[in-house]
XYZ file of C-alpha atoms in Angstrom:
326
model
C 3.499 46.771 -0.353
C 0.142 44.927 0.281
C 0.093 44.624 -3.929
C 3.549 43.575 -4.369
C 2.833 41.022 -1.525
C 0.418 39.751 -3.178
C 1.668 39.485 -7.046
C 4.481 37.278 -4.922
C 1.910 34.970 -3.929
C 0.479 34.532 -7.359
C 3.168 33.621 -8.601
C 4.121 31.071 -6.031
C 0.324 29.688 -6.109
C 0.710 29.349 -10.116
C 3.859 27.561 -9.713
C 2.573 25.103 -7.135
C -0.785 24.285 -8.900
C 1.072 23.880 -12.137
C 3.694 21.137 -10.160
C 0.513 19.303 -8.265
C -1.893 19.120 -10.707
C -0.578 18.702 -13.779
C 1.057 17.221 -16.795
C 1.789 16.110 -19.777
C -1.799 13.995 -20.078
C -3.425 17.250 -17.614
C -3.052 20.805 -18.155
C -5.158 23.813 -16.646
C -7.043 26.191 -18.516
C -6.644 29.906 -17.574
C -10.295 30.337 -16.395
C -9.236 26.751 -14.260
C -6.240 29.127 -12.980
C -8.278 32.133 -12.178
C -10.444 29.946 -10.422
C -8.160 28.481 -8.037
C -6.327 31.503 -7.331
C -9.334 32.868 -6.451
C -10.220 30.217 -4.299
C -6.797 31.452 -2.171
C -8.288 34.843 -1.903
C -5.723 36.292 -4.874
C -7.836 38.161 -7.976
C -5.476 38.465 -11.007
C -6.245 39.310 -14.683
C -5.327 36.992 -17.599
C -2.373 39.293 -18.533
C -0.606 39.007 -15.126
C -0.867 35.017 -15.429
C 0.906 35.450 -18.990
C 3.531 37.832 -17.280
C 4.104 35.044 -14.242
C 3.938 31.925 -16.713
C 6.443 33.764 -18.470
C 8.470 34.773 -15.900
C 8.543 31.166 -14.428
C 10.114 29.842 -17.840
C 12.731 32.586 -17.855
C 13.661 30.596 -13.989
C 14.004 27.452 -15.611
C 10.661 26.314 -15.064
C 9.080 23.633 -18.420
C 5.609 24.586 -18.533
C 4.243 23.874 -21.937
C 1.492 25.158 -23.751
C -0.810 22.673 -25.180
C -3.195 24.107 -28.215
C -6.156 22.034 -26.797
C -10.079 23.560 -26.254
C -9.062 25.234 -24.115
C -5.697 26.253 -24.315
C -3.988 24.449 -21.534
C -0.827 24.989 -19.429
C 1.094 22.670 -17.398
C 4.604 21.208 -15.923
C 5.471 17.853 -18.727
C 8.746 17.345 -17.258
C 9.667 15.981 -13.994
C 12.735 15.252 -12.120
C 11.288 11.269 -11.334
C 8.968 9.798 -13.234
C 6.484 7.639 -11.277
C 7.970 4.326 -11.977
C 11.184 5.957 -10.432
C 9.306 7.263 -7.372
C 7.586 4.079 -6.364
C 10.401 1.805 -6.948
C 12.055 4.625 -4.523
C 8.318 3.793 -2.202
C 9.063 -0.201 -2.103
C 12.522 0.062 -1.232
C 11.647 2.863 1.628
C 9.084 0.485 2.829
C 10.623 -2.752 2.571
C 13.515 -1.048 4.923
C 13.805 -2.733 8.168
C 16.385 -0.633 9.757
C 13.579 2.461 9.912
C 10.506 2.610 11.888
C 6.970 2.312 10.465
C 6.165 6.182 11.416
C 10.036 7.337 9.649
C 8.811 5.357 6.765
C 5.258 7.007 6.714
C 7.274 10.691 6.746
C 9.633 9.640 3.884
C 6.444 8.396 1.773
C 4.783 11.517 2.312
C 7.851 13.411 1.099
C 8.615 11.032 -1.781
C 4.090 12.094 -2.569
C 5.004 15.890 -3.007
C 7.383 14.840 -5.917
C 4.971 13.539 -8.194
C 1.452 15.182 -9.617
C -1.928 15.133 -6.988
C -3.708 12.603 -8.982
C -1.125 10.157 -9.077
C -0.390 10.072 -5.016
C -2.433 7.559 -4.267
C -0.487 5.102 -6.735
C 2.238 5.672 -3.881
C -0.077 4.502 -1.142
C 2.447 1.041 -1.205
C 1.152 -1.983 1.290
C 4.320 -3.681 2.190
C 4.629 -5.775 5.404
C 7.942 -5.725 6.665
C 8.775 -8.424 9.263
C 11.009 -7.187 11.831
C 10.746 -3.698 11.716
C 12.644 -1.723 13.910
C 9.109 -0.417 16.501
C 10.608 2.929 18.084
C 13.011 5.738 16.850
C 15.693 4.964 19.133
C 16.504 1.595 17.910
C 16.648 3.142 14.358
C 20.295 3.017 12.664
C 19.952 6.319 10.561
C 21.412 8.578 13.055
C 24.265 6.016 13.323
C 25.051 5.797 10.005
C 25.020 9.494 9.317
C 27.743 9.362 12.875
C 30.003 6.863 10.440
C 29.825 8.736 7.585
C 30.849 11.548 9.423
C 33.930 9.529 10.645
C 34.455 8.587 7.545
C 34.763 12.122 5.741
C 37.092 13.146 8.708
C 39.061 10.122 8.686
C 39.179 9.571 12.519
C 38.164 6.449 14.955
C 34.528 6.022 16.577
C 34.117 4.512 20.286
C 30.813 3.071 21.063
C 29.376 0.355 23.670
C 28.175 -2.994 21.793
C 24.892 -4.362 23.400
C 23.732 -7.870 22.930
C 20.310 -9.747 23.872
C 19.519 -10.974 27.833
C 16.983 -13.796 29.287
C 15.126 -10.769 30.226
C 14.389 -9.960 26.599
C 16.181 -6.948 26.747
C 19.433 -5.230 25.366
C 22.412 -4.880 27.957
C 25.999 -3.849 27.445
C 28.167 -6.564 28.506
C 31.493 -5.661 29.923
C 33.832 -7.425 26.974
C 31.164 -4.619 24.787
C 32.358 -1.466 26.599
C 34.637 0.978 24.829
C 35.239 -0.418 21.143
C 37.656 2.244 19.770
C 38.382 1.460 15.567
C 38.649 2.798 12.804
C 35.649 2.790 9.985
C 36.109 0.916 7.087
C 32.808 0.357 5.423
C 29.463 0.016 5.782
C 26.914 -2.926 4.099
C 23.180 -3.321 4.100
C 22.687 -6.944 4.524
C 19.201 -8.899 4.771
C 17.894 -5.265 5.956
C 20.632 -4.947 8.785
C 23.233 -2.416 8.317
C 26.259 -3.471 9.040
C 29.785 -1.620 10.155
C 33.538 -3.127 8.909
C 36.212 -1.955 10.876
C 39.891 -2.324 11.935
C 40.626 -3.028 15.333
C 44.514 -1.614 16.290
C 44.285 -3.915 19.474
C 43.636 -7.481 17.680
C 44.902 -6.518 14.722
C 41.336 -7.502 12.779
C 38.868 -6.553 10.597
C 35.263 -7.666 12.554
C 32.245 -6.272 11.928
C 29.345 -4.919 14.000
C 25.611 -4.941 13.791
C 24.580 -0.692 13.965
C 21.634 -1.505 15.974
C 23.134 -3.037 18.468
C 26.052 0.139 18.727
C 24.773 2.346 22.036
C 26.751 5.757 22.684
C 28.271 6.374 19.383
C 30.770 8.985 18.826
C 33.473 10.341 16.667
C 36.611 10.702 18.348
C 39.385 13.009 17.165
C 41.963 10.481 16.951
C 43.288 9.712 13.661
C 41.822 6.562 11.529
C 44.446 3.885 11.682
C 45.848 3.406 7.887
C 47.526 -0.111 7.276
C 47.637 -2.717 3.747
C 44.506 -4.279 4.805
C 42.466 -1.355 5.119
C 42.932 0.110 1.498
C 43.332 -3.075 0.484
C 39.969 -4.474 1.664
C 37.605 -5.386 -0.877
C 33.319 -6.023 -0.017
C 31.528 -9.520 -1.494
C 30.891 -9.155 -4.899
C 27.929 -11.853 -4.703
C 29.709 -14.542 -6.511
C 30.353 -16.285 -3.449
C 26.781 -17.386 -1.147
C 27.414 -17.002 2.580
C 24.675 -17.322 5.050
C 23.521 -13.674 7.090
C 27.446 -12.624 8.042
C 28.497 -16.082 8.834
C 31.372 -16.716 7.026
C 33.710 -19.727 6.848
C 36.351 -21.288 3.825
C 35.007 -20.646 0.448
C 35.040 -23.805 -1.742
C 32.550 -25.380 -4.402
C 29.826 -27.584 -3.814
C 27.353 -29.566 -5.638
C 23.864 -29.632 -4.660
C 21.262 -32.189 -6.018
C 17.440 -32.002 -5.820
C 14.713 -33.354 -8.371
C 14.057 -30.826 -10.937
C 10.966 -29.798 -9.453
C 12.615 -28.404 -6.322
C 15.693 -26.811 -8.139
C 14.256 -23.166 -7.565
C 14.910 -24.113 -3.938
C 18.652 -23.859 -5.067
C 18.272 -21.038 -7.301
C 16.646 -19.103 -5.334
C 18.640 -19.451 -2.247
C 22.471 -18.589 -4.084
C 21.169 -17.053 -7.325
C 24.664 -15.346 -8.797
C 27.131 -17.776 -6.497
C 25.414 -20.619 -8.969
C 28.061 -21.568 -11.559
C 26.458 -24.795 -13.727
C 23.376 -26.521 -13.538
C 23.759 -29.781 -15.476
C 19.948 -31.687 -15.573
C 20.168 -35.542 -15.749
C 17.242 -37.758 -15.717
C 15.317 -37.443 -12.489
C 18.060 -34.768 -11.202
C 19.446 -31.632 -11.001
C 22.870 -30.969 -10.221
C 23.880 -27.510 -9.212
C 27.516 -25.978 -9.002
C 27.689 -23.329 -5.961
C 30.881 -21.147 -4.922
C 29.822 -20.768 -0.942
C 31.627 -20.551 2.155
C 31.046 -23.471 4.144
C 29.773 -22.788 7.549
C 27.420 -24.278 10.486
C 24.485 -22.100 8.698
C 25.106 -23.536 5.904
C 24.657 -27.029 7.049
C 21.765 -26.358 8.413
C 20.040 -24.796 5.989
C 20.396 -27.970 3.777
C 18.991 -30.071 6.509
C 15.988 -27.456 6.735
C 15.181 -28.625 3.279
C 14.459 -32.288 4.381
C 15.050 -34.182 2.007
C 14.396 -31.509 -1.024
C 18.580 -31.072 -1.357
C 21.474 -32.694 -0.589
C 25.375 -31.903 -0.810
C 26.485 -34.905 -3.719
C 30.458 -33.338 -3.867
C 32.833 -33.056 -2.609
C 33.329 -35.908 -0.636
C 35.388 -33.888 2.370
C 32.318 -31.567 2.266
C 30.037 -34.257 2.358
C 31.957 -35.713 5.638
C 31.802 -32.139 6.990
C 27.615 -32.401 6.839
C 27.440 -35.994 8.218
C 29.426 -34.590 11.208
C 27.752 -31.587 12.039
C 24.201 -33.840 12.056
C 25.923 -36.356 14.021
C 26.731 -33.069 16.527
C 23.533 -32.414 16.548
C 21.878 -35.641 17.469
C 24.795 -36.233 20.323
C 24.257 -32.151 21.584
């Protein structure tokens, strides 16, 4: 038994040594693999390593041979290559719905997927502003709760909490005991976000998930109406500001061609001409017209200004004029 115990844990200390140290660039030599087993306490003969490095290709397992001096053995295929696993890094860290510590774990785990010598290419330095601090403002156990919901088509209740003098997060009493129905959710500006119906106004509002306390599913039935399988997410042709929507309509946005990325950054796909003329730039943008819009123009200074249409233009002079009464 002590044998057999032992030929089990050659094999699985050939198969691991193979996945974290090589590849297609590094292999290991036989006397490297003797070595190393070795080193774990396990003696084993050349023959036995054929018999395992054959038996692990008969599993599934690519390990090539490489006709190098030495002869060299090792793993050339893997399931992500690193590009893919630090593109899968960045997005983990740029995450602000998970906590610095959850997103430490997940690195680590996302490390044991790719070769030893090429972990520390994952070491990713990322500040995230506004990061969630502590586990139980985190939204992942949240989102798993509406998925759930989701796959059993049935309504979730939960308490909605908002922000008091005191700093802190308190349940009002108009946030006790939403009961709706899931419709979606949407990862927006690194805040997920729930859309659901609500049977008792008859709308479709939407809900921040860290800001959802108590949670559940419920075993009453989703509610199934037009608007519900009709309903339909942004498709990014239209710029709206955080969630703050208001009437879509088209505007056009001047600055001097020096500032246009100003523009272009800020509504990228929602952009739909840019016609340059002398000292300006005139830019074409499908948006929905809103308070936050308005005041992200007059953030700008002077940088951009709304040219057309003329109602929209009335709209802006307003809202300033608001704002200087207020």
């Amino acid at each position: 038994m002590a044998n057999s115990g032992k030929s089990k844990l050659k094999l699985l200390h050939l198969l691991m040594m193979l996945q974290e140290e090589t590849d297609a660039e590094h292999g290991l030599s036989m006397t490297a693999i003797l070595e190393r087993l070795a080193e774990a306490g396990i003696n084993a003969e050349r023959k036995s390593i054929y018999d395992d490095i054959s038996t692990l290709r008969e599993f599934g397992i690519e390990i090539r041979t490489y006709q190098r001096n030495p002869v060299e053995y090792a793993i050339e295929r893997r399931d992500f290559s690193l590009d893919e696993l630090m593109l899968m890094a960045d997005a983990i860290q740029s995450c602000r719905a998970i906590t610095d510590r959850q997103a430490k774990q997940l690195i680590g785990k996302i490390k044991a997927l790719s070769p030893e010598r090429e972990r520390e290419k994952l070491n990713r330095r990322i500040h995230v502003v506004g990061r969630v601090k502590s586990a139980n403002k985190s939204v992942l156990k949240a989102v798993d709760i509406l998925h759930e919901a989701l796959r059993l088509r049935r309504k979730v209740e939960f308490s909605y909490s908002r922000l008091g003098p005191d700093g802190k997060r308190h349940v009002t009493r108009e946030g006790r005991n939403h009961v709706v129905t899931p419709v979606g959710i949407t990862y927006d500006d690194g805040f997920y976000y729930l859309t659901a119906w609500d049977d008792g106004h008859e709308s479709m509002p939407e809900y921040r998930l860290d800001r959802m306390v108590s949670l559940k599913v419920l075993e009453e039935p989703a509610a199934k109406n037009e608007r519900i399988a009709n309903h339909a997410y942004d498709t990014g042709d239209t710029a709206v500001f955080g969630r703050f929507t208001g009437n879509e309509g088209t505007a056009v946005l001047v600055a001097a061609p020096e500032k246009l990325e100003i523009i272009t950054d800020r509504f990228g796909p929602a952009i739909k001409t840019i016609v340059a003329d002398g000292d300006e730039a005139r830019v074409s943008v499908r948006l929905c017209v809103s308070e936050q819009f308005f005041g992200w123009v007059a953030g700008t200074g002077k940088a951009v200004r709304i040219a057309e249409p003329p109602s929209l233009v009335r709209k802006y002079e307003d809202f300033l004029r608001d704002l200087l009464d207020g």
